[in-house]
XYZ file of C-alpha atoms in Angstrom:
721
model
C 64.831 -95.558 -81.626
C 66.325 -93.973 -78.840
C 67.483 -90.942 -80.701
C 63.835 -90.331 -82.170
C 62.420 -90.461 -78.567
C 65.004 -87.787 -77.355
C 64.110 -85.493 -80.447
C 60.254 -86.003 -79.797
C 60.906 -84.968 -76.062
C 62.619 -81.962 -76.569
C 60.232 -80.877 -79.235
C 57.448 -81.219 -76.613
C 59.536 -78.989 -74.091
C 59.716 -76.305 -76.755
C 56.159 -76.364 -77.675
C 55.511 -76.051 -74.013
C 57.761 -73.129 -73.576
C 56.089 -71.542 -76.923
C 52.831 -72.320 -75.381
C 53.554 -70.503 -72.252
C 54.652 -67.342 -74.040
C 52.195 -67.243 -76.939
C 49.227 -68.570 -74.438
C 47.549 -65.433 -75.598
C 47.442 -62.844 -78.366
C 46.233 -59.167 -78.402
C 42.508 -59.237 -78.187
C 42.198 -63.063 -77.320
C 43.292 -64.682 -73.807
C 42.545 -67.953 -71.802
C 42.145 -68.399 -68.012
C 44.117 -71.512 -67.861
C 47.334 -71.630 -69.852
C 48.225 -75.066 -68.940
C 44.813 -77.052 -69.031
C 44.235 -80.740 -68.217
C 41.593 -82.797 -68.592
C 40.804 -86.615 -67.477
C 41.187 -89.507 -69.789
C 37.761 -91.145 -71.173
C 35.683 -88.154 -69.860
C 33.839 -85.963 -72.871
C 32.519 -83.263 -73.397
C 34.775 -81.427 -70.682
C 35.483 -77.876 -70.418
C 39.033 -77.325 -70.550
C 39.262 -73.650 -70.208
C 37.411 -70.391 -70.576
C 38.448 -67.982 -73.604
C 38.292 -63.980 -73.496
C 37.763 -62.303 -76.877
C 37.797 -58.557 -76.858
C 35.017 -57.062 -79.678
C 36.307 -56.869 -82.929
C 38.392 -60.145 -82.793
C 37.383 -63.830 -83.210
C 39.380 -67.002 -82.033
C 39.229 -70.166 -83.752
C 40.923 -73.515 -83.926
C 43.435 -74.046 -86.619
C 42.542 -76.873 -88.820
C 46.168 -77.845 -89.178
C 46.416 -78.748 -85.354
C 46.968 -82.517 -85.192
C 44.644 -82.738 -82.114
C 42.129 -80.004 -82.960
C 39.700 -82.804 -83.722
C 39.382 -83.413 -80.138
C 38.317 -79.776 -79.009
C 35.464 -77.104 -79.965
C 35.144 -73.481 -79.026
C 31.525 -73.135 -77.520
C 31.040 -69.330 -77.000
C 33.513 -68.698 -74.171
C 34.562 -72.313 -73.428
C 36.983 -74.371 -75.003
C 35.518 -77.763 -74.774
C 37.014 -81.373 -75.274
C 34.611 -82.937 -77.369
C 36.226 -86.316 -78.141
C 37.190 -88.756 -75.231
C 40.969 -89.500 -74.999
C 42.596 -92.800 -73.571
C 45.307 -91.980 -71.657
C 46.764 -95.192 -72.284
C 46.309 -94.892 -76.056
C 47.895 -91.458 -76.150
C 50.782 -92.824 -73.995
C 51.177 -95.826 -76.388
C 51.297 -93.647 -79.403
C 53.512 -90.962 -78.220
C 55.543 -93.576 -76.215
C 55.877 -91.381 -73.079
C 54.381 -91.421 -69.618
C 53.142 -87.745 -69.795
C 50.568 -87.642 -72.146
C 49.460 -84.061 -73.970
C 47.396 -82.674 -76.520
C 48.557 -79.977 -78.704
C 46.333 -77.240 -80.136
C 46.521 -74.325 -82.169
C 44.262 -71.089 -82.014
C 44.069 -68.255 -84.284
C 42.713 -64.900 -83.055
C 41.977 -62.282 -86.091
C 40.705 -58.867 -86.101
C 38.499 -56.675 -88.096
C 41.356 -56.117 -90.610
C 41.774 -59.617 -90.811
C 44.969 -59.590 -89.076
C 45.429 -62.750 -87.071
C 47.920 -64.063 -84.441
C 48.080 -67.451 -83.359
C 49.002 -69.219 -80.163
C 49.504 -72.833 -78.825
C 47.781 -74.839 -75.859
C 49.290 -77.929 -74.438
C 46.404 -80.025 -73.114
C 47.506 -82.735 -70.441
C 45.279 -85.829 -70.319
C 45.181 -87.278 -66.869
C 45.652 -91.245 -66.210
C 42.438 -92.468 -64.504
C 41.994 -95.930 -62.731
C 39.721 -96.996 -65.363
C 41.088 -100.472 -66.334
C 40.806 -103.640 -64.470
C 43.581 -106.233 -64.095
C 43.319 -109.164 -66.354
C 44.731 -112.487 -66.238
C 46.384 -114.206 -69.099
C 44.538 -117.534 -67.762
C 41.407 -116.969 -65.624
C 40.731 -120.664 -65.421
C 43.456 -123.114 -64.540
C 43.483 -126.698 -63.409
C 45.974 -128.808 -61.910
C 46.444 -132.324 -60.747
C 48.248 -132.638 -57.271
C 49.655 -136.291 -55.978
C 48.431 -136.939 -52.380
C 51.921 -137.421 -51.224
C 53.464 -134.050 -52.583
C 55.815 -132.600 -50.262
C 54.830 -129.482 -48.361
C 56.442 -126.270 -49.927
C 56.095 -127.561 -53.560
C 54.993 -124.981 -55.805
C 51.506 -126.032 -57.438
C 50.967 -122.974 -60.032
C 53.841 -120.951 -61.312
C 54.033 -117.146 -61.038
C 53.804 -116.410 -64.580
C 50.803 -118.770 -65.048
C 48.889 -116.456 -62.403
C 50.303 -112.834 -62.814
C 47.550 -110.299 -63.850
C 48.200 -107.219 -65.986
C 46.806 -103.872 -65.559
C 46.488 -101.272 -68.351
C 46.618 -98.317 -65.796
C 50.096 -99.893 -65.139
C 49.080 -100.191 -61.466
C 50.646 -102.557 -58.862
C 48.557 -105.440 -58.350
C 47.859 -107.237 -54.980
C 46.887 -110.772 -54.805
C 44.595 -112.820 -52.506
C 43.875 -116.391 -52.344
C 40.523 -118.286 -51.058
C 38.916 -121.501 -51.391
C 35.391 -122.523 -51.971
C 35.250 -125.820 -50.652
C 34.610 -126.341 -46.834
C 37.002 -127.853 -44.523
C 40.055 -127.015 -47.235
C 41.457 -123.783 -45.859
C 45.113 -123.807 -45.145
C 46.373 -126.353 -47.514
C 47.678 -123.995 -50.321
C 48.811 -120.374 -50.352
C 50.494 -117.895 -52.552
C 54.167 -116.746 -51.761
C 53.243 -112.716 -51.252
C 50.662 -110.174 -51.616
C 52.351 -109.163 -54.981
C 53.592 -112.913 -55.810
C 50.612 -114.577 -56.850
C 52.644 -118.174 -57.174
C 50.490 -120.876 -55.711
C 52.314 -123.641 -53.226
C 51.375 -126.555 -50.983
C 51.430 -125.554 -47.270
C 50.108 -128.479 -45.622
C 50.051 -132.078 -46.036
C 47.117 -133.830 -48.336
C 44.911 -136.321 -47.397
C 43.067 -137.867 -50.142
C 40.321 -139.408 -47.470
C 39.671 -135.951 -46.167
C 38.991 -134.326 -49.755
C 39.863 -135.088 -53.266
C 39.460 -131.781 -55.098
C 39.079 -128.031 -54.116
C 38.489 -124.723 -56.034
C 40.582 -121.791 -55.437
C 39.828 -118.198 -56.421
C 42.889 -115.793 -57.028
C 41.972 -112.120 -56.611
C 44.108 -109.198 -58.412
C 43.295 -105.767 -57.054
C 44.773 -102.480 -58.828
C 44.720 -100.734 -55.188
C 45.435 -102.139 -51.797
C 42.538 -104.120 -49.764
C 42.046 -101.221 -47.515
C 42.484 -98.256 -49.993
C 39.416 -95.628 -50.078
C 40.098 -95.451 -53.874
C 37.774 -97.181 -56.256
C 39.217 -100.605 -56.959
C 39.169 -102.796 -60.095
C 39.545 -106.637 -59.391
C 39.988 -109.510 -61.424
C 39.447 -113.033 -60.348
C 41.149 -116.211 -61.654
C 39.557 -119.828 -60.625
C 42.194 -122.727 -60.022
C 40.696 -126.144 -59.727
C 42.844 -128.602 -57.731
C 42.460 -132.208 -58.125
C 44.115 -134.666 -55.689
C 45.248 -137.919 -57.091
C 45.505 -140.660 -54.366
C 49.140 -142.097 -53.712
C 50.079 -145.357 -52.246
C 50.672 -144.153 -48.590
C 49.183 -146.662 -46.124
C 49.551 -150.329 -45.383
C 46.733 -152.870 -45.505
C 43.634 -152.787 -42.948
C 42.286 -156.118 -41.790
C 38.732 -155.748 -41.563
C 36.764 -155.268 -39.667
C 38.546 -152.238 -38.026
C 37.614 -149.245 -36.130
C 38.748 -145.809 -37.087
C 41.003 -143.907 -34.258
C 39.571 -140.803 -33.266
C 37.591 -140.517 -36.277
C 40.600 -140.236 -38.318
C 40.155 -142.183 -41.734
C 43.964 -142.536 -42.274
C 44.520 -145.170 -39.293
C 42.092 -148.002 -38.503
C 42.562 -150.308 -35.727
C 41.330 -153.866 -36.347
C 40.343 -156.875 -33.559
C 42.232 -160.002 -32.966
C 40.457 -163.038 -34.638
C 39.484 -165.922 -32.601
C 38.554 -169.454 -33.661
C 37.962 -173.140 -32.130
C 39.162 -176.348 -33.238
C 38.205 -179.928 -31.563
C 41.062 -181.657 -29.786
C 42.163 -184.704 -31.265
C 40.181 -184.222 -34.705
C 41.371 -183.235 -38.128
C 39.347 -180.628 -39.997
C 39.825 -179.988 -43.761
C 37.349 -177.063 -43.881
C 38.431 -173.518 -43.446
C 38.123 -172.557 -39.791
C 35.077 -170.353 -38.666
C 36.739 -167.224 -37.012
C 35.337 -164.044 -35.309
C 34.248 -161.630 -35.808
C 34.840 -162.852 -39.247
C 36.948 -164.719 -42.071
C 40.627 -163.133 -42.439
C 40.160 -160.342 -44.707
C 42.578 -157.466 -45.660
C 42.200 -154.256 -48.054
C 44.264 -151.536 -49.360
C 43.140 -148.278 -47.900
C 44.256 -146.560 -50.874
C 41.441 -148.041 -52.707
C 41.885 -146.035 -56.019
C 45.249 -147.917 -56.394
C 43.358 -151.112 -54.617
C 46.728 -153.156 -54.828
C 46.629 -156.917 -54.774
C 46.895 -158.326 -51.023
C 48.651 -161.566 -50.195
C 48.302 -163.594 -46.812
C 50.933 -165.626 -44.978
C 51.670 -167.200 -41.359
C 54.727 -166.107 -39.370
C 56.597 -169.149 -38.209
C 53.619 -171.799 -37.617
C 53.580 -175.189 -38.727
C 50.192 -176.508 -37.457
C 47.995 -174.104 -39.236
C 48.141 -172.797 -43.043
C 46.604 -169.673 -44.598
C 45.668 -169.267 -48.230
C 47.701 -166.814 -49.955
C 44.667 -165.266 -51.777
C 41.783 -165.623 -49.755
C 43.117 -165.607 -46.246
C 41.238 -168.809 -45.198
C 42.845 -170.694 -42.265
C 43.096 -174.315 -42.480
C 44.824 -177.273 -40.191
C 47.752 -179.264 -41.515
C 47.996 -181.690 -38.681
C 45.677 -182.764 -35.702
C 45.987 -181.126 -32.287
C 46.537 -183.305 -29.256
C 47.063 -180.705 -26.686
C 44.606 -178.513 -24.893
C 46.793 -175.580 -25.298
C 45.801 -172.431 -27.262
C 47.682 -171.184 -30.470
C 48.351 -167.839 -31.260
C 49.070 -166.999 -34.797
C 50.860 -164.217 -36.777
C 49.096 -163.728 -39.877
C 50.759 -160.907 -42.386
C 48.966 -159.127 -45.254
C 51.249 -157.749 -47.883
C 50.863 -155.602 -50.756
C 51.874 -157.400 -53.844
C 53.420 -154.320 -55.508
C 54.883 -153.096 -52.637
C 56.313 -155.308 -49.851
C 57.026 -152.657 -47.451
C 53.390 -151.824 -47.154
C 52.135 -154.778 -44.978
C 50.073 -155.326 -41.569
C 49.943 -158.323 -39.013
C 46.902 -159.497 -37.251
C 46.755 -161.787 -34.306
C 44.569 -165.032 -34.584
C 43.841 -166.962 -31.750
C 42.959 -170.503 -31.986
C 41.171 -172.319 -28.749
C 41.452 -176.112 -28.615
C 38.055 -177.236 -27.251
C 36.298 -180.871 -26.710
C 33.932 -181.422 -29.431
C 30.374 -180.396 -29.139
C 28.058 -182.994 -30.441
C 24.742 -181.114 -29.728
C 24.035 -177.522 -30.325
C 22.087 -175.519 -27.471
C 18.626 -175.100 -27.561
C 15.602 -173.536 -25.765
C 12.777 -175.439 -24.164
C 10.288 -172.919 -24.999
C 9.737 -171.355 -28.297
C 8.192 -168.391 -27.065
C 8.563 -166.722 -23.543
C 6.237 -164.113 -22.250
C 6.653 -161.550 -19.807
C 5.307 -158.349 -18.294
C 6.788 -155.086 -17.165
C 5.206 -151.692 -15.898
C 5.408 -148.268 -17.557
C 7.869 -145.795 -15.908
C 10.193 -148.125 -14.014
C 13.784 -147.195 -14.094
C 16.539 -148.602 -16.264
C 17.635 -152.128 -15.198
C 14.277 -153.053 -13.802
C 13.259 -156.722 -13.900
C 10.801 -158.038 -16.679
C 8.559 -160.648 -14.655
C 6.712 -163.556 -16.036
C 3.577 -162.969 -17.402
C 0.662 -163.883 -14.924
C 3.425 -164.465 -12.129
C 4.639 -160.742 -11.122
C 6.726 -161.805 -8.490
C 8.964 -163.998 -10.638
C 11.527 -162.348 -12.936
C 11.620 -163.669 -16.282
C 14.372 -165.814 -17.139
C 15.412 -167.736 -20.495
C 17.750 -170.961 -20.297
C 19.257 -172.612 -23.318
C 19.975 -176.478 -22.359
C 22.858 -178.268 -23.884
C 22.603 -182.132 -24.208
C 26.593 -182.041 -24.049
C 26.506 -181.627 -20.265
C 24.739 -184.032 -17.760
C 22.631 -181.652 -16.203
C 22.161 -179.665 -19.630
C 23.625 -176.435 -18.131
C 26.466 -175.005 -20.486
C 28.106 -172.582 -18.382
C 29.686 -171.007 -21.796
C 26.161 -169.950 -23.118
C 25.892 -165.981 -23.251
C 22.655 -164.436 -23.960
C 21.945 -161.389 -26.114
C 18.902 -159.888 -27.723
C 18.939 -158.797 -31.483
C 16.163 -156.527 -32.634
C 15.528 -154.585 -29.466
C 17.476 -151.629 -27.527
C 14.808 -151.223 -24.921
C 15.859 -154.751 -23.326
C 18.811 -156.296 -22.429
C 19.696 -160.065 -21.140
C 22.085 -160.697 -18.550
C 24.728 -163.906 -18.601
C 22.147 -165.697 -16.448
C 19.248 -165.003 -18.809
C 17.347 -162.372 -16.856
C 15.577 -160.032 -18.949
C 16.092 -156.092 -17.836
C 14.938 -153.003 -19.185
C 17.404 -150.809 -20.783
C 15.636 -147.619 -21.066
C 12.596 -145.946 -19.078
C 9.476 -147.207 -20.810
C 7.024 -144.602 -21.641
C 3.929 -146.183 -22.965
C 2.046 -149.406 -22.724
C 2.398 -151.827 -25.736
C 3.658 -155.277 -26.882
C 7.260 -155.996 -27.689
C 8.563 -159.091 -29.663
C 12.148 -159.672 -29.279
C 14.573 -162.644 -30.724
C 16.881 -163.618 -27.961
C 19.892 -165.704 -28.761
C 22.068 -168.083 -26.681
C 25.505 -168.767 -28.016
C 28.163 -171.125 -26.797
C 31.237 -168.700 -26.790
C 33.491 -171.815 -27.139
C 31.819 -173.775 -29.785
C 30.185 -170.794 -31.612
C 26.889 -172.694 -31.568
C 23.743 -170.828 -31.283
C 20.112 -171.241 -30.158
C 17.158 -168.757 -30.677
C 13.817 -168.069 -29.342
C 11.022 -165.419 -29.283
C 10.441 -163.264 -26.053
C 7.020 -161.493 -26.192
C 7.008 -158.673 -23.572
C 3.910 -156.690 -22.635
C 4.368 -153.167 -21.433
C 1.383 -152.201 -18.983
C 0.190 -149.407 -16.746
C 0.785 -149.752 -13.063
C -2.852 -149.676 -11.896
C -2.219 -149.598 -7.950
C 0.463 -148.521 -5.749
C 0.454 -152.215 -4.476
C 1.218 -153.435 -8.156
C 4.568 -151.272 -7.923
C 7.478 -153.324 -8.855
C 10.741 -152.699 -7.114
C 13.879 -153.075 -9.286
C 17.284 -154.420 -8.170
C 18.615 -151.188 -7.419
C 15.737 -150.250 -4.989
C 16.501 -153.564 -3.056
C 19.992 -152.906 -2.845
C 19.606 -149.465 -1.508
C 16.931 -150.918 1.226
C 19.718 -153.697 2.050
C 22.055 -151.186 2.691
C 20.100 -148.994 4.670
C 19.206 -152.029 7.079
C 22.911 -152.924 7.236
C 23.734 -149.350 8.253
C 21.327 -149.521 11.032
C 22.369 -152.819 12.084
C 25.874 -151.671 12.581
C 24.833 -148.484 14.452
C 22.743 -150.759 16.682
C 25.911 -153.183 17.442
C 27.980 -149.906 18.138
C 25.755 -148.670 20.713
C 25.241 -152.075 22.155
C 28.886 -152.652 22.379
C 29.109 -149.144 24.169
C 26.546 -149.877 26.613
C 28.219 -153.158 27.764
C 31.709 -151.539 27.942
C 30.259 -148.823 29.928
C 28.271 -151.329 32.400
C 31.627 -153.279 32.729
C 33.392 -150.379 34.011
C 30.255 -149.406 36.252
C 29.819 -152.627 37.735
C 33.255 -154.426 37.501
C 34.957 -152.798 40.410
C 32.160 -153.159 43.145
C 31.833 -156.992 41.995
C 35.632 -157.541 42.336
C 35.494 -155.982 45.774
C 32.435 -158.089 46.812
C 34.352 -161.106 45.556
C 37.446 -160.176 47.616
C 35.284 -159.238 50.906
C 33.165 -162.747 50.648
C 36.237 -164.769 50.074
C 38.709 -163.387 52.220
C 40.684 -165.496 54.708
C 39.726 -165.237 58.572
C 41.990 -165.456 61.160
C 41.503 -168.176 63.905
C 43.553 -169.240 66.837
C 46.431 -172.057 66.242
C 45.458 -175.458 66.059
C 47.919 -178.259 66.864
C 48.721 -180.994 64.534
C 46.780 -183.159 66.545
C 43.769 -181.204 66.437
C 43.852 -180.872 62.656
C 43.970 -184.417 61.963
C 41.255 -185.282 64.214
C 39.101 -182.275 62.754
C 39.907 -184.017 59.289
C 38.958 -187.312 60.234
C 35.605 -186.214 61.723
C 34.624 -183.967 58.882
C 35.247 -186.875 56.268
C 33.221 -189.001 58.258
C 30.333 -186.821 58.871
C 30.308 -185.987 54.805
C 30.295 -189.591 54.181
C 27.325 -190.069 56.614
C 25.673 -187.280 54.812
C 26.350 -188.792 51.266
C 25.207 -192.377 52.432
C 21.930 -190.826 53.706
C 21.448 -188.754 51.002
C 21.347 -191.695 48.886
C 19.171 -193.907 50.873
C 16.487 -190.875 51.751
C 16.031 -189.580 48.259
C 12.517 -190.430 47.969
C 11.773 -188.700 51.501
C 13.000 -185.397 50.698
C 9.755 -183.731 50.013
C 8.933 -184.364 53.951
C 11.759 -182.873 55.301
C 11.369 -180.046 57.713
C 11.642 -176.341 56.468
C 14.995 -175.989 58.079
C 16.550 -178.928 56.490
C 15.101 -177.991 53.000
C 16.468 -174.448 53.404
C 19.958 -175.655 53.981
C 19.683 -178.169 51.366
C 18.580 -175.867 48.982
C 21.092 -173.005 49.530
C 24.059 -175.551 50.004
C 24.189 -177.874 46.765
C 25.567 -181.347 47.348
C 28.989 -181.523 45.677
C 29.824 -184.275 43.223
C 33.025 -185.112 45.122
C 34.180 -184.738 48.875
C 35.209 -181.021 49.055
C 37.896 -181.698 51.692
C 40.360 -184.306 51.583
C 43.725 -184.328 53.789
C 46.153 -186.759 52.399
C 49.192 -188.171 54.300
C 51.436 -185.637 52.451
C 49.328 -182.566 53.660
C 49.330 -184.118 57.251
C 53.127 -184.356 57.146
C 52.865 -180.357 56.091
C 50.509 -179.792 58.860
C 52.598 -181.094 61.280
C 55.619 -178.593 60.519
C 53.225 -175.620 60.649
C 52.950 -173.423 63.927
C 50.242 -173.568 66.321
C 49.131 -170.364 65.281
C 47.626 -171.142 62.322
C 44.225 -170.356 60.189
C 41.336 -172.852 60.835
C 39.851 -174.733 57.817
C 37.082 -172.888 55.987
C 34.659 -173.649 53.804
C 32.826 -170.988 51.785
C 29.817 -171.285 49.436
C 29.296 -168.201 47.165
C 25.434 -167.125 45.967
C 24.892 -164.454 43.971
C 24.340 -161.057 45.831
C 21.326 -159.894 43.390
C 19.131 -162.749 44.656
C 19.644 -161.699 48.163
C 19.103 -158.169 47.601
C 15.882 -159.022 45.278
C 14.601 -161.360 48.166
C 15.123 -158.547 50.778
C 13.268 -155.814 48.806
C 10.270 -158.191 48.149
C 10.283 -158.732 52.102
C 10.682 -162.675 51.560
C 12.032 -164.394 54.692
C 14.233 -167.211 54.063
C 12.890 -170.312 55.838
C 15.834 -171.231 57.726
C 19.516 -170.328 57.364
C 20.900 -172.372 60.197
C 24.446 -173.688 61.238
C 25.578 -176.365 63.259
C 28.338 -175.608 65.509
C 29.559 -177.196 68.999
C 29.951 -175.296 72.051
C 33.409 -174.552 73.245
C 35.077 -176.401 76.275
C 37.582 -174.931 78.161
C 39.021 -177.651 80.011
C 39.406 -180.384 77.027
C 41.158 -179.770 73.856
C 37.774 -180.240 71.734
C 36.829 -179.503 67.849
C 34.031 -178.192 66.094
C 32.268 -180.227 63.111
C 29.642 -179.453 60.618
C 27.155 -181.891 58.941
C 24.755 -181.221 56.430
C 21.900 -183.328 57.793
C 19.815 -183.040 60.667
C 21.073 -185.871 62.226
C 23.984 -185.414 64.482
C 26.571 -188.200 64.909
C 26.208 -189.214 68.426
C 29.870 -190.429 68.385
C 30.875 -186.666 68.135
C 30.674 -186.065 71.776
C 29.686 -182.517 71.373
C 26.569 -180.698 71.958
C 25.170 -179.106 68.808
C 23.343 -175.824 69.007
C 21.348 -174.460 65.875
C 21.751 -170.586 65.067
C 18.796 -168.585 64.000
C 18.929 -166.634 60.629
C 18.811 -163.425 62.444
C 21.785 -163.877 64.708
C 23.606 -165.569 61.872
C 22.972 -162.810 59.392
C 23.966 -160.371 62.080
C 27.465 -161.906 62.826
C 28.068 -162.688 59.316
C 27.493 -158.913 58.402
C 29.824 -158.032 61.552
C 32.307 -160.571 60.727
C 32.221 -159.655 56.988
C 33.546 -156.031 57.701
C 35.991 -157.266 60.094
C 37.336 -159.741 57.262
C 37.551 -156.952 55.067
C 39.489 -154.945 57.477
C 41.732 -158.093 58.129
C 42.423 -158.821 54.378
C 43.704 -155.174 54.030
C 46.342 -155.696 56.548
C 47.186 -158.937 55.263
C 47.717 -157.611 51.686
C 50.079 -155.160 53.131
C 51.980 -157.771 55.117
C 53.048 -159.528 51.781
C 52.629 -162.782 50.247
C 54.480 -165.022 52.527
C 52.071 -163.988 55.169
C 49.079 -164.311 52.871
C 50.171 -167.749 51.571
C 50.534 -168.932 55.546
C 46.995 -167.769 56.141
C 45.395 -169.452 53.565
C 47.137 -172.708 53.994
C 44.648 -174.492 55.616
C 41.499 -172.585 53.900
C 39.263 -175.316 51.887
C 36.476 -174.108 49.639
C 34.213 -175.781 47.139
C 31.058 -175.275 45.115
C 28.837 -177.210 42.465
C 29.640 -176.747 38.907
C 26.430 -177.499 37.820
C 24.177 -174.980 40.009
C 24.117 -171.405 40.535
C 26.459 -169.747 43.084
C 25.368 -171.022 46.565
C 25.229 -168.661 49.616
C 28.421 -168.348 51.655
C 28.566 -170.404 54.655
C 31.929 -170.216 56.955
C 32.828 -172.683 59.640
C 35.548 -171.751 62.016
C 37.359 -174.263 64.177
C 38.039 -172.797 67.438
C 41.363 -173.049 69.642
C 41.222 -175.165 72.610
C 41.260 -171.722 74.477
C 38.332 -170.796 76.642
C 38.540 -167.219 76.639
C 37.972 -166.863 72.725
C 34.413 -166.421 71.164
C 33.328 -168.225 68.263
C 34.398 -167.360 64.786
C 32.752 -165.214 62.339
C 30.227 -166.933 60.187
């Protein structure tokens, strides 16, 4: 076979040389000695011929390919279409040529022949062809990534033009891109590129395109298409799910279940299956096309048991303790024990409920206005000031109030019920109407329920005065008032603080000025003792006389009334000298301070009285004249009567003089007090040794009255008032 191929090639080569040499004869010629024609295109002008007069040009009938050509005037035409692939297959060569013999005759019938080789050009006139244009494959869900799904030989296309085929894979099912791919642009093997999920899709359709030109080629392109249908077969990939459960992030491959909860009565044995929330124990195989059988068991508990097939939970013995139980219930696939799940079951031990809750009213009526904000109260019908409240009673309690009852509404999302039974709006109501709602009161411990009907009439607000305020409005108002109260308290505190700073120092200075000690001439121990005796006797006389003449106080003179008004009577003697005090007095030097009695009165009252121009009735003081010759003393009484045993002459000093002396003496006392502070605490203590002051606790501060005991020296003046 190889020898014949080489012989054929050699013959063609010789023919080409011959055609080139004898492409023309005397009297006949061609424009193109090496013509070429496209495949499958006819009629087609191969070349132009030139024949001199007296000569004729014809096609030799012995030419094997003469049937494809004809001479029309001066043109050599291809009249029969030639397929490149057919010629190539027939001649077993890449370059396809047609051999044509032409005869040129003159008038004498002498002829010359020459050979023409016509090359047939290959055109892209054939599309790729798939051996199997429709394929179907079943793929298990747990197929590993990078596994071949369709072999290369099953999806390879052929092209009669012998072109290089480019492949492209697409999908027709939404959200299935990226799961399958081909190995390369010239390798159509299909493999799994991403893990499958039966719950996301269980079938898809792939389209495989075969092109004889690249995708971006400007040349005409022929395309073939193969359809591959992929069916996903579910595998046992997931453990059982306890129902009800919630899909995690909307992913159907993971479902999270809530714990179960139930109740049992203390010291009571129940043979019936326990009632659980949110429902009975139940698990399923999420690989539902497999739907393996599930069996149940309890992990490490002896008080309760579970039915292996149904999952019903029952008691094995009586519970005597109020403690709760936390059970672990396992659900396992019977064909694969490695596929299992565990759920938590909480069993609460409660006291037995003998009576279910109930509502006293079968129907509650309420009203609410249109346009109120969310969480506004629904008010009782006919009483717009009282919020509507539903209450479920329970005879298991002495006051029929069960704190474990929870309220909720079944058939309405426009309203909600609080734990206390108040009905609130859940949306802004847009239009009037009547809504009928079923309300439920449920005991969260015993799981017993009671139901009632609520009829809510939604009405339009007719006047601003009819506007109802929600709890939020009242909360905002309360917060505003609280803020204003806080600001007022802060301002009041600042004012008090400033007022204390402003008035504190003058007040202290005034007290220091009024209460400052005064110097007086020295007294001997005998004089002090005698003074104490006379003072005590005078006070005793005053006290007895006060008690005896209590009914005659209204008839006293203006002078006595003034003295009594400004000088309140003390409850106890203001001055009492004991024997120990007398002993201390005897040890004192002669230059000591005279005893002083001070009564304070508020300065503001004096200033107000002075500004109003009111004259005080009498501000008198009793004092004795000073005798030079004998060692006398001075005493003060609080009554108009003077003890004749005093042996002294008594004078009454008028208010004006007393006031003048008091002001002068106060200034002098202030200067003396400042000098005494510099001398030290010892000197101050010595000067205050004999000073005595008293005031009534139940009355306002009295006026200041100062009594000084003079020294026996005749040359000294009276002490300051």
